[in-house]
């Protein structure tokens, strides 16, 4: 489903990704962990071209792009790749002037050109799935952070993405509210949604991941099945990182 090879990204003179390879089969969950500043968010944002890599290649389903510094991508190619992904941000990013329902309806009508009726039906289904059927008419400021994040997940799902990307989806939430978001993500995993998740919650990572990668200073220093990475790390650096968190 996702195949990235040799991804490089620098911001000015600072290299942030220094040759990252990853692949993820359909229906699997990849979790990215690592210290702050190691390039996790940048890697995730490269997967839907919110950041354009300087070098390397990326395939998502049957859309493939190669990156080369100084060569601009065609808008059509960017859109073709990006529409296969849905992104859930740390800070929810709901449209504040729209109800929960309309947040989920909006892009279905404007981007997918669905009728209002069809979009609403799908939005209600998705709000039900994330446990918010009774909050459809609430504005974001009347919802808890956990509820807002669940609306954001429903909104991302409404675009029928082939892969969902999560950037620290619970880091702005108290543990209790985080738990309701994690439950929804686990449910999506059980249903076979392909997902890439950046998180610092190691227990959640161990629970939900099929594959874990540990980033440090712009490279993957360790990867594998969660039980191997967490219980039997190969490198001293991984052990040190996991110890700091334990
Ligand atoms: P992580 O998610 O692991 O904390 P990030 O990918 O957010 O790491 O950041 C890695 C490095 O890249 C940091 O030093 C950060 O300051 C820098 N960085 C990230 N985004 C930008 C940007 N848009 N412009 C300049 N520097 C950035």
PDB file of C-alpha atoms in Angstrom, residues 40-151:
ATOM      1  CA  UNK A  40       8.689  11.745  12.881  1.00  0.00           C
ATOM      2  CA  UNK A  41       6.207  14.470  11.965  1.00  0.00           C
ATOM      3  CA  UNK A  42       8.215  15.463   8.908  1.00  0.00           C
ATOM      4  CA  UNK A  43       8.204  11.843   7.723  1.00  0.00           C
ATOM      5  CA  UNK A  44       4.446  11.592   8.224  1.00  0.00           C
ATOM      6  CA  UNK A  45       3.872  14.884   6.396  1.00  0.00           C
ATOM      7  CA  UNK A  46       6.040  13.649   3.521  1.00  0.00           C
ATOM      8  CA  UNK A  47       3.668  10.697   3.107  1.00  0.00           C
ATOM      9  CA  UNK A  48       0.866  13.020   1.995  1.00  0.00           C
ATOM     10  CA  UNK A  49       3.106  15.719   0.543  1.00  0.00           C
ATOM     11  CA  UNK A  50       2.295  18.379   3.132  1.00  0.00           C
ATOM     12  CA  UNK A  51       6.094  18.422   2.967  1.00  0.00           C
ATOM     13  CA  UNK A  52       7.674  17.571  -0.358  1.00  0.00           C
ATOM     14  CA  UNK A  53      10.770  15.375   0.027  1.00  0.00           C
ATOM     15  CA  UNK A  54      14.002  16.584  -1.626  1.00  0.00           C
ATOM     16  CA  UNK A  55      14.906  13.127  -2.862  1.00  0.00           C
ATOM     17  CA  UNK A  56      13.581   9.591  -2.910  1.00  0.00           C
ATOM     18  CA  UNK A  57      10.347   8.081  -4.098  1.00  0.00           C
ATOM     19  CA  UNK A  58       6.926   7.367  -2.726  1.00  0.00           C
ATOM     20  CA  UNK A  59       4.240   4.978  -3.877  1.00  0.00           C
ATOM     21  CA  UNK A  60       0.735   4.944  -2.463  1.00  0.00           C
ATOM     22  CA  UNK A  61      -1.523   2.337  -4.023  1.00  0.00           C
ATOM     23  CA  UNK A  62      -0.901   2.733  -7.732  1.00  0.00           C
ATOM     24  CA  UNK A  63       0.239   6.383  -7.539  1.00  0.00           C
ATOM     25  CA  UNK A  64       3.995   6.830  -7.592  1.00  0.00           C
ATOM     26  CA  UNK A  65       6.188   9.938  -7.391  1.00  0.00           C
ATOM     27  CA  UNK A  66       9.921  10.526  -7.548  1.00  0.00           C
ATOM     28  CA  UNK A  67      11.464  13.537  -5.893  1.00  0.00           C
ATOM     29  CA  UNK A  68      14.447  15.510  -7.023  1.00  0.00           C
ATOM     30  CA  UNK A  69      15.619  18.828  -5.677  1.00  0.00           C
ATOM     31  CA  UNK A  70      14.723  21.739  -7.939  1.00  0.00           C
ATOM     32  CA  UNK A  71      12.138  19.746  -9.895  1.00  0.00           C
ATOM     33  CA  UNK A  72       8.606  20.841  -9.178  1.00  0.00           C
ATOM     34  CA  UNK A  73       5.863  18.222  -8.937  1.00  0.00           C
ATOM     35  CA  UNK A  74       2.789  18.489 -11.121  1.00  0.00           C
ATOM     36  CA  UNK A  75      -0.306  19.557  -9.179  1.00  0.00           C
ATOM     37  CA  UNK A  76      -2.253  16.692 -10.701  1.00  0.00           C
ATOM     38  CA  UNK A  77       0.253  14.130  -9.393  1.00  0.00           C
ATOM     39  CA  UNK A  78       0.260  15.684  -5.930  1.00  0.00           C
ATOM     40  CA  UNK A  79      -3.553  15.611  -5.794  1.00  0.00           C
ATOM     41  CA  UNK A  80      -3.688  12.033  -7.036  1.00  0.00           C
ATOM     42  CA  UNK A  81      -1.394  10.885  -4.255  1.00  0.00           C
ATOM     43  CA  UNK A  82      -2.808  13.118  -1.540  1.00  0.00           C
ATOM     44  CA  UNK A  83      -6.423  12.076  -2.064  1.00  0.00           C
ATOM     45  CA  UNK A  84      -5.451   8.534  -1.054  1.00  0.00           C
ATOM     46  CA  UNK A  85      -4.579   9.753   2.430  1.00  0.00           C
ATOM     47  CA  UNK A  86      -6.490  11.230   5.340  1.00  0.00           C
ATOM     48  CA  UNK A  87      -4.654  13.211   8.001  1.00  0.00           C
ATOM     49  CA  UNK A  88      -5.552  13.612  11.660  1.00  0.00           C
ATOM     50  CA  UNK A  89      -3.607  16.390  13.383  1.00  0.00           C
ATOM     51  CA  UNK A  90      -2.504  16.946  16.973  1.00  0.00           C
ATOM     52  CA  UNK A  91      -4.740  19.973  17.322  1.00  0.00           C
ATOM     53  CA  UNK A  92      -7.894  18.589  15.619  1.00  0.00           C
ATOM     54  CA  UNK A  93      -8.164  21.517  13.146  1.00  0.00           C
ATOM     55  CA  UNK A  94     -11.967  21.385  12.822  1.00  0.00           C
ATOM     56  CA  UNK A  95     -13.734  24.233  11.029  1.00  0.00           C
ATOM     57  CA  UNK A  96     -14.911  26.239  14.079  1.00  0.00           C
ATOM     58  CA  UNK A  97     -17.926  27.793  12.360  1.00  0.00           C
ATOM     59  CA  UNK A  98     -19.397  24.439  11.288  1.00  0.00           C
ATOM     60  CA  UNK A  99     -21.267  21.798  13.260  1.00  0.00           C
ATOM     61  CA  UNK A 100     -19.715  18.359  13.721  1.00  0.00           C
ATOM     62  CA  UNK A 101     -21.991  17.096  10.939  1.00  0.00           C
ATOM     63  CA  UNK A 102     -20.981  19.855   8.529  1.00  0.00           C
ATOM     64  CA  UNK A 103     -17.299  19.333   9.289  1.00  0.00           C
ATOM     65  CA  UNK A 104     -17.748  15.788   7.992  1.00  0.00           C
ATOM     66  CA  UNK A 105     -20.045  16.799   5.108  1.00  0.00           C
ATOM     67  CA  UNK A 106     -17.986  19.707   3.723  1.00  0.00           C
ATOM     68  CA  UNK A 107     -15.275  18.047   1.643  1.00  0.00           C
ATOM     69  CA  UNK A 108     -17.605  15.301   0.465  1.00  0.00           C
ATOM     70  CA  UNK A 109     -19.651  18.018  -1.271  1.00  0.00           C
ATOM     71  CA  UNK A 110     -16.845  20.363  -2.375  1.00  0.00           C
ATOM     72  CA  UNK A 111     -14.156  17.815  -3.268  1.00  0.00           C
ATOM     73  CA  UNK A 112     -16.007  14.586  -3.988  1.00  0.00           C
ATOM     74  CA  UNK A 113     -19.020  16.402  -5.528  1.00  0.00           C
ATOM     75  CA  UNK A 114     -21.533  14.303  -3.619  1.00  0.00           C
ATOM     76  CA  UNK A 115     -25.098  15.491  -3.142  1.00  0.00           C
ATOM     77  CA  UNK A 116     -25.820  17.075   0.240  1.00  0.00           C
ATOM     78  CA  UNK A 117     -28.158  14.175   1.088  1.00  0.00           C
ATOM     79  CA  UNK A 118     -25.591  11.473   0.328  1.00  0.00           C
ATOM     80  CA  UNK A 119     -22.856  13.380   2.162  1.00  0.00           C
ATOM     81  CA  UNK A 120     -25.072  13.780   5.229  1.00  0.00           C
ATOM     82  CA  UNK A 121     -25.974  10.115   5.286  1.00  0.00           C
ATOM     83  CA  UNK A 122     -22.311   9.139   5.150  1.00  0.00           C
ATOM     84  CA  UNK A 123     -21.406  11.760   7.774  1.00  0.00           C
ATOM     85  CA  UNK A 124     -24.043  10.427  10.177  1.00  0.00           C
ATOM     86  CA  UNK A 125     -22.780   6.880   9.660  1.00  0.00           C
ATOM     87  CA  UNK A 126     -19.231   7.985  10.443  1.00  0.00           C
ATOM     88  CA  UNK A 127     -20.222  10.077  13.476  1.00  0.00           C
ATOM     89  CA  UNK A 128     -22.063   7.015  14.739  1.00  0.00           C
ATOM     90  CA  UNK A 129     -18.955   4.908  14.191  1.00  0.00           C
ATOM     91  CA  UNK A 130     -16.851   7.250  16.350  1.00  0.00           C
ATOM     92  CA  UNK A 131     -19.573   7.323  19.026  1.00  0.00           C
ATOM     93  CA  UNK A 132     -20.872  10.823  18.325  1.00  0.00           C
ATOM     94  CA  UNK A 133     -24.244  10.259  16.674  1.00  0.00           C
ATOM     95  CA  UNK A 134     -25.835  12.473  19.323  1.00  0.00           C
ATOM     96  CA  UNK A 135     -23.367  15.335  18.805  1.00  0.00           C
ATOM     97  CA  UNK A 136     -23.958  15.909  15.082  1.00  0.00           C
ATOM     98  CA  UNK A 137     -25.399  19.390  15.564  1.00  0.00           C
ATOM     99  CA  UNK A 138     -22.828  20.610  18.088  1.00  0.00           C
ATOM    100  CA  UNK A 139     -20.209  23.207  17.173  1.00  0.00           C
ATOM    101  CA  UNK A 140     -16.591  22.308  17.984  1.00  0.00           C
ATOM    102  CA  UNK A 141     -16.385  24.684  20.973  1.00  0.00           C
ATOM    103  CA  UNK A 142     -19.225  22.759  22.626  1.00  0.00           C
ATOM    104  CA  UNK A 143     -17.343  19.474  22.296  1.00  0.00           C
ATOM    105  CA  UNK A 144     -14.537  18.093  24.462  1.00  0.00           C
ATOM    106  CA  UNK A 145     -11.082  17.724  22.902  1.00  0.00           C
ATOM    107  CA  UNK A 146     -11.608  13.974  22.649  1.00  0.00           C
ATOM    108  CA  UNK A 147     -14.928  14.483  20.888  1.00  0.00           C
ATOM    109  CA  UNK A 148     -13.373  17.041  18.517  1.00  0.00           C
ATOM    110  CA  UNK A 149     -10.614  14.605  17.639  1.00  0.00           C
ATOM    111  CA  UNK A 150     -13.186  11.888  16.952  1.00  0.00           C
ATOM    112  CA  UNK A 151     -15.023  14.267  14.600  1.00  0.00           C
TER     113      UNK A 151
END
